[in-house]
């Protein structure tokens, strides 16, 4: 085997190395591509999750706006699916343990956030309903109830404070509760249905707003977005490092292949020059006035030039004849070797 | 103050498309649907072979059993009203307390519930393996009969139990004559009275939880979602039921306490939305609710 390799000329050997390196290049490019695609999937999924989290934040903080809850439910389901998908693609990452711990934290926070979203849906419906109705009631009370201006102002004030309590963080809860006791007294005193409904809705509304605020406090320290952001930054850092190593590897391989190619071209050019040189020698030998005979190691004539044939030193001899009288000079010159071979 | 309130009201009422039409088709695997359909109607699922899914979910009569609470094996009475299986695919969670995230998770519940089918999956799988179901499962699922595959097939069939093209769906799609003027007025009242705040979306409900007895408390032993979360604030919270095919799903509410639709609307007006409502208004809302009755699912024809 070694002998065989030794018998290979340098160009063939270099060509062999060049060809052998091509699958390595393909493998490296493929791996790079796969990792770029993986990074793209990971960052896309993280971006989707971040956007969904923004939507959840917006939904939970919106003030009394009616929306079709099918939309938020679809988003909650989508977040869950994307998080599961992110987990599966993060398992292919280099620092998978670090990422999986973060994803677990996100999943835990998301459960708590879902609870807040569910409560927001429930309470939001009640608040919208009560606020709309209280608006109608207020008009009817003004029209039909026998309240004094001062009493009516109390109703007005209560409703306004409820709105403040809902839209701002102003803690008017205790004040509203005091007002509600007075409203209950007016309702019982006048046996006024409008006032009874007003009292019921106001009481329910304020309690619901307080509960919603409590729910929001319970889940105030959720870090879904920041966890996602951290994962994204770490991922980017890892990817940049990977890309640097990948690029360096590719440059090294390309430089190596380039050098191989240059060497092959150089040797090929040199070989052409040698061929030309040998051609000249061959011409000189063939057309020499001196008789020239070349034999192989078995003393068989392998080449005679025209002068030899002309002189007929061996009338019956010629190519293939055993040459007993001719001393074979061991041809040390490399340049003769191709001539022997060519004849 | 007044202007502030008016602006606030504009925000709260500036909604569009509160109810959307039901999709006409849900993507399913026909082989699994056929297998799931047979399982759904087969009492083999229960321990003593007397109760099938269809016992409590009569697809031709509203998708429930018309009883206050369902009857399981050995005539045992359940503790809650069977919800309709029709359009259940469009609910955001399953069961009144929302303990199952999807139809597949739901399908496993009654089989192992001691007062419903009282079976175990170990026993059921053994039994099914001695029937032609064995080959049918093998043709669809590589791992044959498993808990996962049984519930998957049933859930796949349940996905087909949709009732699109109700008169109201046709109205939403632009056919102005699909519902009567009385029903149109009923829909307007349904919105202005506040029913829509909870009953909206494609399933006219089924997309949120809410408290039973928001404005006026209701005496009720069911704690609802609290049984799952053990959070005090979840007491008496239930999944808001879908109003699709409501005219055919009496008795109403999780406790089946009201058997008449008009009475149910009165009850809701009083306890949930806390508003007075006239008899005429109730009649119009009930007329609108009748427009939510769709066709028998195509997979049952």
Coordinates of C-alpha atoms in Angstrom, one line a residue:
Chain A
X1 CA 0.0 0.0 0.0
X2 CA 2.7 2.4 1.1
X3 CA 4.7 1.3 -2.0
X4 CA 1.7 2.1 -4.1
X5 CA 1.3 5.5 -2.5
X6 CA 5.0 6.1 -3.1
X7 CA 4.7 5.3 -6.7
X8 CA 2.0 7.9 -7.1
X9 CA 3.3 11.2 -8.5
X10 CA 2.8 14.3 -6.5
X11 CA 0.1 15.8 -8.6
X12 CA -2.1 12.7 -8.2
X13 CA -1.5 12.7 -4.5
X14 CA -2.4 16.4 -4.2
X15 CA -5.5 15.8 -6.3
X16 CA -6.5 13.0 -4.1
X17 CA -6.1 15.2 -1.0
X18 CA -8.1 18.0 -2.7
X19 CA -11.0 15.6 -3.6
X20 CA -10.9 14.1 -0.1
X21 CA -11.3 17.6 1.4
X22 CA -14.4 18.5 -0.7
X23 CA -16.8 16.3 1.5
X24 CA -15.3 18.1 4.5
X25 CA -16.2 21.4 2.9
X26 CA -19.7 20.2 2.1
X27 CA -20.2 18.9 5.6
X28 CA -18.9 22.2 7.2
X29 CA -21.2 24.3 4.9
X30 CA -24.2 22.0 5.7
X31 CA -23.6 22.2 9.4
X32 CA -23.2 26.0 9.3
X33 CA -26.4 26.2 7.3
X34 CA -28.3 24.0 9.7
X35 CA -27.1 26.0 12.7
X36 CA -28.0 29.3 10.9
X37 CA -31.5 27.8 10.3
X38 CA -31.8 26.7 13.9
X39 CA -30.8 30.1 15.2
X40 CA -33.3 31.7 12.8
X41 CA -36.1 29.3 14.1
X42 CA -35.1 30.0 17.7
X43 CA -34.9 33.7 17.4
X44 CA -38.2 33.8 15.4
X45 CA -39.9 31.8 18.1
X46 CA -38.6 34.0 20.8
X47 CA -39.7 37.1 18.9
X48 CA -43.2 35.6 18.5
X49 CA -43.3 34.8 22.2
X50 CA -42.2 38.3 23.1
X51 CA -44.9 39.8 20.9
X52 CA -47.5 37.6 22.4
X53 CA -46.4 38.5 25.9
X54 CA -46.7 42.2 24.9
X55 CA -50.3 41.4 23.7
X56 CA -51.0 39.8 27.1
X57 CA -49.6 42.8 28.9
X58 CA -51.8 45.1 26.8
X59 CA -54.8 42.9 27.3
X60 CA -54.3 42.8 31.1
X61 CA -53.8 46.5 31.4
X62 CA -56.6 47.7 29.0
X63 CA -59.3 49.6 30.8
X64 CA -62.8 48.4 30.2
X65 CA -62.5 47.7 26.6
X66 CA -64.7 45.0 25.2
X67 CA -63.0 42.5 22.9
X68 CA -63.9 39.1 21.5
X69 CA -62.1 36.7 23.9
X70 CA -61.6 34.1 21.2
X71 CA -58.7 36.2 20.1
X72 CA -56.9 36.2 23.4
X73 CA -57.6 32.5 23.8
X74 CA -56.0 31.8 20.5
X75 CA -53.0 33.8 21.6
X76 CA -52.7 32.0 24.9
X77 CA -52.8 28.6 23.0
X78 CA -50.3 30.0 20.5
X79 CA -47.9 31.0 23.3
X80 CA -48.2 27.5 24.8
X81 CA -47.4 25.9 21.5
X82 CA -44.5 28.2 20.7
X83 CA -43.0 27.7 24.2
X84 CA -43.2 23.9 23.7
X85 CA -41.6 24.3 20.3
X86 CA -38.9 26.6 21.7
X87 CA -38.1 23.9 24.3
X88 CA -37.7 21.3 21.6
X89 CA -35.4 23.4 19.4
X90 CA -33.4 24.7 22.4
X91 CA -32.5 21.1 23.2
X92 CA -30.3 21.1 20.2
X93 CA -28.4 24.1 21.5
X94 CA -24.9 24.0 23.0
X95 CA -25.9 25.4 26.3
X96 CA -29.2 23.6 26.4
X97 CA -29.3 23.2 30.2
X98 CA -29.0 26.9 30.7
X99 CA -31.8 27.6 28.2
X100 CA -34.1 24.8 29.5
X101 CA -33.9 26.2 33.0
X102 CA -34.9 29.6 31.7
X103 CA -37.8 28.1 29.6
X104 CA -39.0 26.3 32.7
X105 CA -39.1 29.6 34.5
X106 CA -41.1 31.1 31.6
X107 CA -43.5 28.2 31.7
X108 CA -44.0 28.8 35.4
X109 CA -44.6 32.5 35.0
X110 CA -46.9 31.9 32.0
X111 CA -49.1 29.7 34.2
X112 CA -49.5 32.6 36.6
X113 CA -50.0 35.1 33.8
X114 CA -52.7 32.8 32.3
X115 CA -54.5 33.0 35.6
X116 CA -54.3 36.8 35.5
X117 CA -55.6 36.8 31.9
X118 CA -58.5 34.6 32.9
X119 CA -59.4 36.8 35.8
X120 CA -59.0 39.9 33.5
X121 CA -61.5 38.4 31.1
X122 CA -64.0 37.6 33.8
X123 CA -63.7 40.9 35.6
X124 CA -63.5 43.0 32.5
X125 CA -66.9 41.6 31.3
X126 CA -68.4 42.4 34.7
X127 CA -66.9 45.9 34.7
X128 CA -68.0 46.7 31.2
X129 CA -71.5 45.5 32.0
X130 CA -71.8 47.4 35.2
X131 CA -70.3 50.6 33.9
X132 CA -72.7 50.7 30.9
X133 CA -75.6 50.0 33.1
X134 CA -74.7 52.5 35.8
X135 CA -74.5 55.1 33.0
X136 CA -78.2 54.3 32.1
X137 CA -79.2 54.2 35.7
X138 CA -77.7 57.5 36.5
X139 CA -79.9 59.1 33.7
X140 CA -83.0 57.4 35.1
X141 CA -82.3 58.3 38.7
X142 CA -82.0 61.9 37.6
X143 CA -85.3 61.7 35.8
X144 CA -87.4 59.6 38.1
X145 CA -85.9 59.5 41.6
X146 CA -86.8 61.9 44.5
X147 CA -83.3 62.6 45.6
X148 CA -82.2 66.0 46.7
X149 CA -79.4 67.7 44.8
X150 CA -76.9 66.9 47.5
X151 CA -77.9 63.2 47.5
X152 CA -77.7 63.2 43.7
X153 CA -74.2 64.7 43.9
X154 CA -73.3 61.8 46.2
X155 CA -74.3 59.3 43.5
X156 CA -72.4 61.3 40.9
X157 CA -69.4 61.4 43.2
X158 CA -69.5 57.7 43.9
X159 CA -69.6 56.8 40.2
X160 CA -66.8 59.2 39.4
X161 CA -64.6 57.8 42.2
X162 CA -65.3 54.2 40.9
X163 CA -64.0 55.2 37.5
X164 CA -61.0 56.8 39.1
X165 CA -60.5 53.7 41.2
X166 CA -60.7 51.6 38.0
X167 CA -58.6 53.7 35.7
X168 CA -56.0 55.0 38.1
X169 CA -54.3 53.6 41.1
X170 CA -56.0 56.2 43.3
X171 CA -57.2 54.4 46.4
X172 CA -60.7 55.6 46.8
X173 CA -62.1 52.3 47.9
X174 CA -62.8 53.2 51.5
X175 CA -64.5 56.5 50.4
X176 CA -66.7 54.6 47.9
X177 CA -67.7 52.1 50.6
X178 CA -68.8 54.9 52.9
X179 CA -70.9 56.5 50.1
X180 CA -72.4 53.1 49.3
X181 CA -73.7 52.8 52.8
X182 CA -75.5 56.1 52.3
X183 CA -76.9 55.1 48.9
X184 CA -78.2 51.9 50.5
X185 CA -80.0 54.1 53.1
X186 CA -81.6 56.3 50.3
X187 CA -82.7 53.2 48.4
X188 CA -84.4 51.6 51.4
X189 CA -85.8 54.9 52.5
X190 CA -87.4 55.7 49.1
X191 CA -88.0 52.0 48.2
X192 CA -86.5 53.1 44.8
X193 CA -85.7 50.3 42.4
X194 CA -83.3 52.5 40.4
X195 CA -81.4 53.2 43.5
X196 CA -81.4 49.6 44.5
X197 CA -79.9 48.6 41.2
X198 CA -77.4 51.4 41.4
X199 CA -76.3 50.2 44.8
X200 CA -76.0 46.6 43.7
X201 CA -74.0 47.4 40.6
X202 CA -71.8 49.9 42.4
X203 CA -71.1 47.4 45.2
X204 CA -70.3 44.6 42.7
X205 CA -68.2 46.9 40.5
X206 CA -66.0 48.2 43.3
X207 CA -65.5 44.8 44.7
X208 CA -64.6 43.4 41.3
X209 CA -62.2 46.3 40.7
X210 CA -60.5 45.7 44.1
X211 CA -60.3 41.9 43.3
X212 CA -58.8 42.6 39.9
X213 CA -56.2 44.9 41.5
X214 CA -55.4 42.2 44.0
X215 CA -54.9 39.6 41.2
X216 CA -52.6 42.0 39.4
X217 CA -50.6 42.5 42.6
X218 CA -50.3 38.7 43.0
X219 CA -48.7 38.3 39.6
X220 CA -46.8 41.6 39.4
X221 CA -43.3 40.1 39.4
X222 CA -43.6 38.1 36.3
X223 CA -40.5 38.0 34.2
X224 CA -41.6 36.3 31.0
X225 CA -40.4 39.1 28.7
X226 CA -37.1 39.6 30.5
X227 CA -36.4 35.8 30.5
X228 CA -37.1 35.7 26.8
X229 CA -34.9 38.7 26.3
X230 CA -32.0 37.0 28.2
X231 CA -32.4 33.8 26.2
X232 CA -32.3 35.8 23.0
X233 CA -29.2 37.7 24.0
X234 CA -27.4 34.6 25.2
X235 CA -28.4 32.8 22.0
X236 CA -27.1 35.7 19.9
X237 CA -23.8 35.6 21.8
X238 CA -23.5 31.8 21.4
X239 CA -24.4 32.2 17.7
X240 CA -21.8 34.9 17.2
X241 CA -19.1 32.7 18.7
X242 CA -20.2 29.8 16.7
X243 CA -20.3 31.9 13.5
X244 CA -16.8 33.1 14.3
X245 CA -15.5 29.6 14.8
X246 CA -17.4 28.4 11.7
X247 CA -16.1 31.2 9.6
X248 CA -12.5 30.7 10.8
X249 CA -12.8 27.0 10.0
X250 CA -14.2 27.7 6.6
X251 CA -11.4 30.3 5.9
X252 CA -8.8 27.7 7.0
X253 CA -10.3 25.0 4.8
X254 CA -10.6 27.4 1.9
X255 CA -7.0 28.6 2.4
X256 CA -5.8 25.0 2.5
X257 CA -7.7 24.0 -0.6
X258 CA -6.5 27.1 -2.3
X259 CA -2.9 26.3 -1.5
X260 CA -3.5 22.7 -2.7
X261 CA -4.9 24.1 -5.9
X262 CA -2.0 26.5 -6.4
X263 CA 0.4 23.6 -5.8
X264 CA -1.4 21.3 -8.3
X265 CA -1.4 24.1 -10.9
X266 CA 2.3 24.8 -10.3
X267 CA 3.2 21.1 -10.6
X268 CA 1.0 20.7 -13.6
X269 CA 2.7 23.6 -15.3
X270 CA 6.1 22.2 -14.4
X271 CA 5.1 18.9 -15.8
X272 CA 4.1 20.5 -19.1
X273 CA 7.5 22.2 -19.3
X274 CA 9.2 18.9 -18.6
X275 CA 7.2 17.2 -21.3
X276 CA 8.2 19.9 -23.7
X277 CA 11.9 19.5 -22.7
X278 CA 11.6 15.7 -23.0
X279 CA 10.0 16.2 -26.4
X280 CA 13.1 18.1 -27.5
X281 CA 15.4 15.4 -26.2
X282 CA 13.4 12.8 -28.0
X283 CA 13.6 14.7 -31.2
X284 CA 17.4 15.1 -30.7
X285 CA 17.8 11.4 -30.1
X286 CA 15.6 10.3 -32.9
X287 CA 17.3 12.6 -35.4
X288 CA 20.8 12.1 -34.1
X289 CA 23.5 10.9 -36.6
X290 CA 24.8 8.6 -33.9
X291 CA 23.2 5.3 -33.4
X292 CA 21.3 5.1 -30.2
X293 CA 19.9 2.0 -28.7
X294 CA 17.9 1.8 -25.5
X295 CA 17.3 -1.6 -23.8
X296 CA 15.4 -2.6 -20.7
X297 CA 16.8 -4.3 -17.7
X298 CA 16.5 -7.7 -19.5
X299 CA 18.7 -6.4 -22.2
X300 CA 15.9 -6.2 -24.7
X301 CA 16.1 -3.4 -27.1
X302 CA 13.3 -1.1 -26.5
X303 CA 14.3 1.8 -28.7
X304 CA 16.6 2.4 -31.7
X305 CA 16.9 5.6 -33.5
X306 CA 16.9 6.1 -37.2
X307 CA 20.7 6.4 -37.4
X308 CA 20.9 3.0 -35.8
X309 CA 18.5 1.5 -38.4
X310 CA 20.4 3.2 -41.1
X311 CA 23.7 1.8 -40.0
X312 CA 22.2 -1.7 -39.5
X313 CA 24.6 -2.6 -36.8
X314 CA 22.3 -5.5 -36.2
X315 CA 20.9 -6.6 -39.4
X316 CA 18.6 -9.1 -37.9
X317 CA 18.1 -7.2 -34.8
X318 CA 15.7 -4.4 -33.9
X319 CA 13.2 -3.6 -31.3
X320 CA 12.6 -6.6 -28.9
X321 CA 15.9 -8.3 -29.8
X322 CA 18.0 -9.4 -26.9
X323 CA 21.2 -7.4 -26.8
X324 CA 23.9 -9.5 -25.4
X325 CA 26.8 -7.3 -26.5
X326 CA 25.4 -4.1 -25.4
X327 CA 26.3 -3.0 -22.0
X328 CA 23.4 -1.5 -20.3
X329 CA 24.1 1.7 -18.7
X330 CA 21.9 2.2 -15.8
X331 CA 20.0 5.2 -16.8
X332 CA 20.1 7.5 -13.8
X333 CA 18.8 10.4 -15.7
X334 CA 15.2 11.0 -14.8
X335 CA 14.7 12.6 -18.1
X336 CA 15.2 9.4 -19.9
X337 CA 12.6 7.5 -18.0
X338 CA 9.7 9.0 -19.9
X339 CA 11.4 8.1 -23.2
X340 CA 11.7 4.5 -22.2
X341 CA 8.1 4.5 -21.1
X342 CA 6.9 6.2 -24.2
X343 CA 8.5 3.7 -26.5
Chain B
X1 CA -67.7 64.0 35.1
X2 CA -70.4 63.4 32.5
X3 CA -68.0 63.9 29.6
X4 CA -65.6 61.6 31.2
X5 CA -68.3 58.9 31.6
X6 CA -69.4 59.3 28.0
X7 CA -65.9 58.9 26.7
X8 CA -65.4 55.9 28.9
X9 CA -68.7 54.4 27.5
X10 CA -67.5 55.0 24.0
X11 CA -64.4 52.9 24.8
X12 CA -66.3 50.1 26.4
X13 CA -68.8 49.9 23.6
X14 CA -66.5 50.4 20.7
X15 CA -66.4 46.8 19.8
X16 CA -67.0 45.0 16.5
X17 CA -67.9 41.4 15.6
X18 CA -68.7 40.2 19.1
X19 CA -70.1 37.0 17.6
X20 CA -68.5 35.4 14.6
X21 CA -70.0 32.6 12.5
X22 CA -69.0 29.0 13.2
X23 CA -66.6 27.5 10.7
X24 CA -68.3 25.0 8.4
X25 CA -65.5 22.5 8.5
X26 CA -62.9 21.4 11.1
X27 CA -59.9 19.4 9.8
X28 CA -60.0 15.8 10.9
X29 CA -58.6 12.4 10.1
X30 CA -61.5 10.3 8.5
X31 CA -60.2 7.0 9.8
X32 CA -59.9 8.2 13.3
X33 CA -63.3 9.9 13.1
X34 CA -64.9 6.5 12.0
X35 CA -63.2 4.7 14.9
X36 CA -64.0 7.5 17.4
X37 CA -67.6 7.4 16.3
X38 CA -68.0 3.7 17.0
X39 CA -66.3 4.1 20.4
X40 CA -68.6 7.1 21.2
X41 CA -71.7 5.0 20.8
X42 CA -70.3 1.8 22.3
X43 CA -71.2 1.0 25.9
X44 CA -68.1 -1.2 26.0
X45 CA -66.3 1.9 27.4
X46 CA -68.1 1.5 30.8
X47 CA -67.3 -1.1 33.4
X48 CA -70.6 -3.0 33.2
X49 CA -71.3 -2.3 29.5
X50 CA -74.3 -0.1 30.1
X51 CA -73.1 3.5 29.5
X52 CA -71.6 5.0 26.3
X53 CA -70.6 8.6 25.7
X54 CA -73.9 9.0 23.7
X55 CA -75.9 8.1 26.9
X56 CA -75.2 11.5 28.3
X57 CA -74.5 13.3 25.0
X58 CA -77.5 12.6 22.6
X59 CA -76.3 14.2 19.5
X60 CA -79.8 14.4 18.0
X61 CA -81.2 16.2 21.0
X62 CA -78.9 19.1 21.8
X63 CA -75.8 17.0 22.5
X64 CA -76.7 16.5 26.2
X65 CA -79.1 14.1 28.1
X66 CA -81.9 16.5 29.0
X67 CA -81.5 15.5 32.7
X68 CA -80.7 17.8 35.7
X69 CA -77.7 15.6 36.4
X70 CA -76.6 12.6 34.4
X71 CA -77.0 8.9 35.3
X72 CA -74.0 6.7 35.3
X73 CA -73.4 3.0 35.9
X74 CA -75.7 1.2 38.5
X75 CA -78.1 4.2 38.2
X76 CA -75.7 6.4 40.1
X77 CA -76.5 10.1 39.9
X78 CA -73.8 12.6 38.9
X79 CA -73.3 15.9 40.6
X80 CA -73.4 18.2 37.7
X81 CA -75.4 18.9 34.5
X82 CA -73.9 17.2 31.4
X83 CA -72.8 20.0 29.0
X84 CA -73.5 19.6 25.3
X85 CA -70.9 17.9 23.2
X86 CA -72.0 19.9 20.2
X87 CA -69.4 22.6 19.2
X88 CA -67.4 21.6 22.3
X89 CA -64.3 21.8 20.1
X90 CA -64.7 25.6 20.1
X91 CA -64.7 25.9 23.9
X92 CA -61.5 27.2 25.4
X93 CA -61.5 24.6 28.1
X94 CA -63.6 21.5 28.8
X95 CA -65.9 20.7 31.7
X96 CA -67.8 23.3 33.8
X97 CA -64.7 23.9 35.9
X98 CA -62.4 23.9 32.9
X99 CA -60.2 21.2 34.3
X100 CA -59.5 19.6 30.8
X101 CA -57.5 21.6 28.3
X102 CA -59.0 19.9 25.3
X103 CA -61.4 17.3 24.0
X104 CA -58.8 14.5 24.3
X105 CA -58.2 15.2 28.0
X106 CA -61.9 15.5 28.5
X107 CA -62.6 12.1 26.9
X108 CA -60.5 10.3 29.5
X109 CA -62.6 11.8 32.4
X110 CA -65.9 10.0 32.3
X111 CA -64.4 6.6 31.5
X112 CA -62.6 6.5 34.8
X113 CA -65.1 8.5 36.8
X114 CA -66.6 5.9 39.3
X115 CA -70.1 7.3 39.0
X116 CA -70.1 7.7 35.2
X117 CA -68.5 4.8 33.4
X118 CA -66.6 3.5 36.4
X119 CA -64.0 1.8 34.3
X120 CA -60.2 1.8 34.2
X121 CA -58.1 2.1 31.1
X122 CA -56.2 -1.1 32.0
X123 CA -59.5 -3.0 32.0
X124 CA -60.8 -1.2 28.9
X125 CA -57.7 -1.9 26.9
X126 CA -57.8 -5.6 27.8
X127 CA -61.4 -5.8 26.8
X128 CA -61.0 -3.9 23.5
X129 CA -58.0 -6.1 22.6
X130 CA -60.4 -9.1 22.5
X131 CA -62.7 -7.4 19.9
X132 CA -62.3 -6.3 16.3
X133 CA -61.3 -2.9 17.7
X134 CA -57.8 -4.4 18.0
X135 CA -57.3 -4.6 14.2
X136 CA -58.9 -1.2 13.7
X137 CA -56.6 0.5 16.1
X138 CA -53.6 -1.3 14.6
X139 CA -54.5 0.1 11.2
X140 CA -54.4 3.6 12.5
X141 CA -52.0 3.7 15.4
X142 CA -48.6 2.0 15.4
X143 CA -48.9 1.2 19.1
X144 CA -52.4 -0.2 18.9
X145 CA -54.9 0.3 21.7
X146 CA -53.6 2.7 24.4
X147 CA -55.3 5.3 26.6
X148 CA -53.9 8.0 24.5
X149 CA -55.2 6.5 21.2
X150 CA -58.7 5.7 22.6
X151 CA -59.1 9.3 23.7
X152 CA -57.5 10.6 20.6
X153 CA -60.0 8.8 18.4
X154 CA -63.0 9.9 20.5
X155 CA -61.8 13.5 20.4
X156 CA -61.3 13.3 16.7
X157 CA -64.9 12.3 16.2
X158 CA -66.1 15.0 18.7
X159 CA -64.3 17.6 16.5
X160 CA -66.9 16.8 13.8
X161 CA -69.8 17.5 16.1
X162 CA -70.3 21.1 15.0
X163 CA -73.5 22.8 14.0
X164 CA -72.7 25.5 11.5
X165 CA -75.2 27.4 9.4
X166 CA -77.7 28.2 12.1
X167 CA -80.1 31.0 11.0
X168 CA -77.9 33.5 13.0
X169 CA -74.7 32.3 11.3
X170 CA -76.4 32.9 8.0
X171 CA -77.4 36.3 9.2
X172 CA -73.8 37.0 10.2
X173 CA -72.7 36.0 6.8
X174 CA -74.9 38.6 5.2
X175 CA -78.3 36.9 4.7
X176 CA -80.5 39.6 6.3
X177 CA -83.6 37.4 5.9
X178 CA -82.1 34.5 7.8
X179 CA -83.6 35.7 11.1
X180 CA -86.9 37.3 11.9
X181 CA -87.3 41.0 12.9
X182 CA -88.2 39.7 16.4
X183 CA -84.9 37.8 16.5
X184 CA -83.0 40.8 15.3
X185 CA -84.5 42.9 18.1
X186 CA -83.6 40.0 20.5
X187 CA -80.0 40.2 19.4
X188 CA -80.0 44.0 19.9
X189 CA -81.4 43.5 23.5
X190 CA -78.8 40.6 24.0
X191 CA -76.2 43.3 23.4
X192 CA -77.6 46.2 25.2
X193 CA -78.7 44.3 28.3
X194 CA -75.1 43.1 28.6
X195 CA -75.5 39.3 27.9
X196 CA -72.9 39.8 25.2
X197 CA -70.2 40.7 27.7
X198 CA -69.9 37.0 28.6
X199 CA -71.6 35.2 25.7
X200 CA -69.7 36.2 22.6
X201 CA -67.2 34.8 20.2
X202 CA -67.9 32.0 17.7
X203 CA -69.4 29.8 20.3
X204 CA -71.5 32.6 21.9
X205 CA -69.8 31.7 25.2
X206 CA -67.3 29.0 26.1
X207 CA -64.3 31.3 26.0
X208 CA -64.0 32.5 29.6
X209 CA -64.9 31.7 33.2
X210 CA -67.3 33.8 35.3
X211 CA -69.0 33.8 38.6
X212 CA -72.4 32.3 39.0
X213 CA -74.3 35.1 40.8
X214 CA -72.3 38.2 40.0
X215 CA -74.7 40.8 41.1
X216 CA -77.0 38.8 43.3
X217 CA -75.5 35.8 45.1
X218 CA -77.0 32.4 44.3
X219 CA -77.2 29.7 46.9
X220 CA -75.1 27.0 45.3
X221 CA -73.1 24.1 46.7
X222 CA -70.9 23.8 43.6
X223 CA -67.6 25.6 44.1
X224 CA -66.7 25.4 40.4
X225 CA -63.2 26.4 39.5
X226 CA -62.2 26.6 43.1
X227 CA -62.1 22.8 43.2
X228 CA -59.3 22.9 40.7
X229 CA -57.3 25.9 41.8
X230 CA -58.2 26.2 45.5
X231 CA -58.0 30.0 45.1
X232 CA -60.6 31.7 47.2
X233 CA -61.4 34.1 44.4
X234 CA -62.3 31.2 42.1
X235 CA -65.3 30.1 44.3
X236 CA -68.4 29.7 42.2
X237 CA -66.6 30.5 39.0
X238 CA -67.6 28.3 36.0
X239 CA -66.9 28.2 32.4
X240 CA -69.4 30.4 30.6
X241 CA -71.4 27.9 28.6
X242 CA -71.9 28.2 24.8
X243 CA -75.4 29.4 23.9
X244 CA -75.3 27.5 20.6
X245 CA -78.3 25.1 20.3
X246 CA -79.4 26.4 23.7
X247 CA -83.1 25.9 22.8
X248 CA -82.4 22.1 22.8
X249 CA -80.1 21.8 25.9
X250 CA -82.5 22.3 28.8
X251 CA -82.2 22.0 31.8
X252 CA -79.8 25.0 32.2
X253 CA -76.8 26.0 34.3
X254 CA -74.2 23.7 35.9
X255 CA -76.8 22.5 38.4
X256 CA -79.6 22.0 35.9
X257 CA -81.8 24.0 38.2
X258 CA -83.9 25.8 35.5
X259 CA -85.7 23.8 32.8
X260 CA -87.3 26.7 30.9
X261 CA -85.3 29.0 28.6
X262 CA -87.4 32.1 29.4
X263 CA -86.9 31.4 33.1
X264 CA -83.2 31.0 32.5
X265 CA -83.1 34.4 30.8
X266 CA -84.9 36.0 33.7
X267 CA -82.5 34.3 36.1
X268 CA -79.5 35.6 34.2
X269 CA -80.9 39.1 34.0
X270 CA -81.5 39.2 37.8
X271 CA -78.4 37.4 39.1
X272 CA -75.7 37.9 36.5
X273 CA -76.3 41.2 34.8
X274 CA -78.5 42.7 37.6
X275 CA -81.0 44.5 35.4
X276 CA -84.8 44.6 35.3
X277 CA -86.1 43.0 32.2
X278 CA -89.7 42.9 30.8
X279 CA -91.5 39.8 29.6
X280 CA -91.5 41.2 26.1
X281 CA -87.7 41.7 26.2
X282 CA -87.2 38.1 27.5
X283 CA -89.4 36.7 24.7
X284 CA -87.4 38.6 22.1
X285 CA -84.1 37.4 23.6
X286 CA -85.4 33.8 23.6
X287 CA -86.5 34.2 20.0
X288 CA -82.9 35.3 19.2
X289 CA -81.5 32.3 21.1
X290 CA -83.6 30.0 18.9
X291 CA -81.8 31.4 15.9
X292 CA -78.6 29.8 17.3
X293 CA -79.8 26.3 16.6
X294 CA -77.8 24.7 13.9
X295 CA -78.1 21.6 11.8
X296 CA -77.3 18.1 13.0
X297 CA -73.6 17.5 12.5
X298 CA -72.7 16.3 9.0
X299 CA -70.8 13.3 10.5
X300 CA -74.1 12.0 11.9
X301 CA -76.1 12.2 8.6

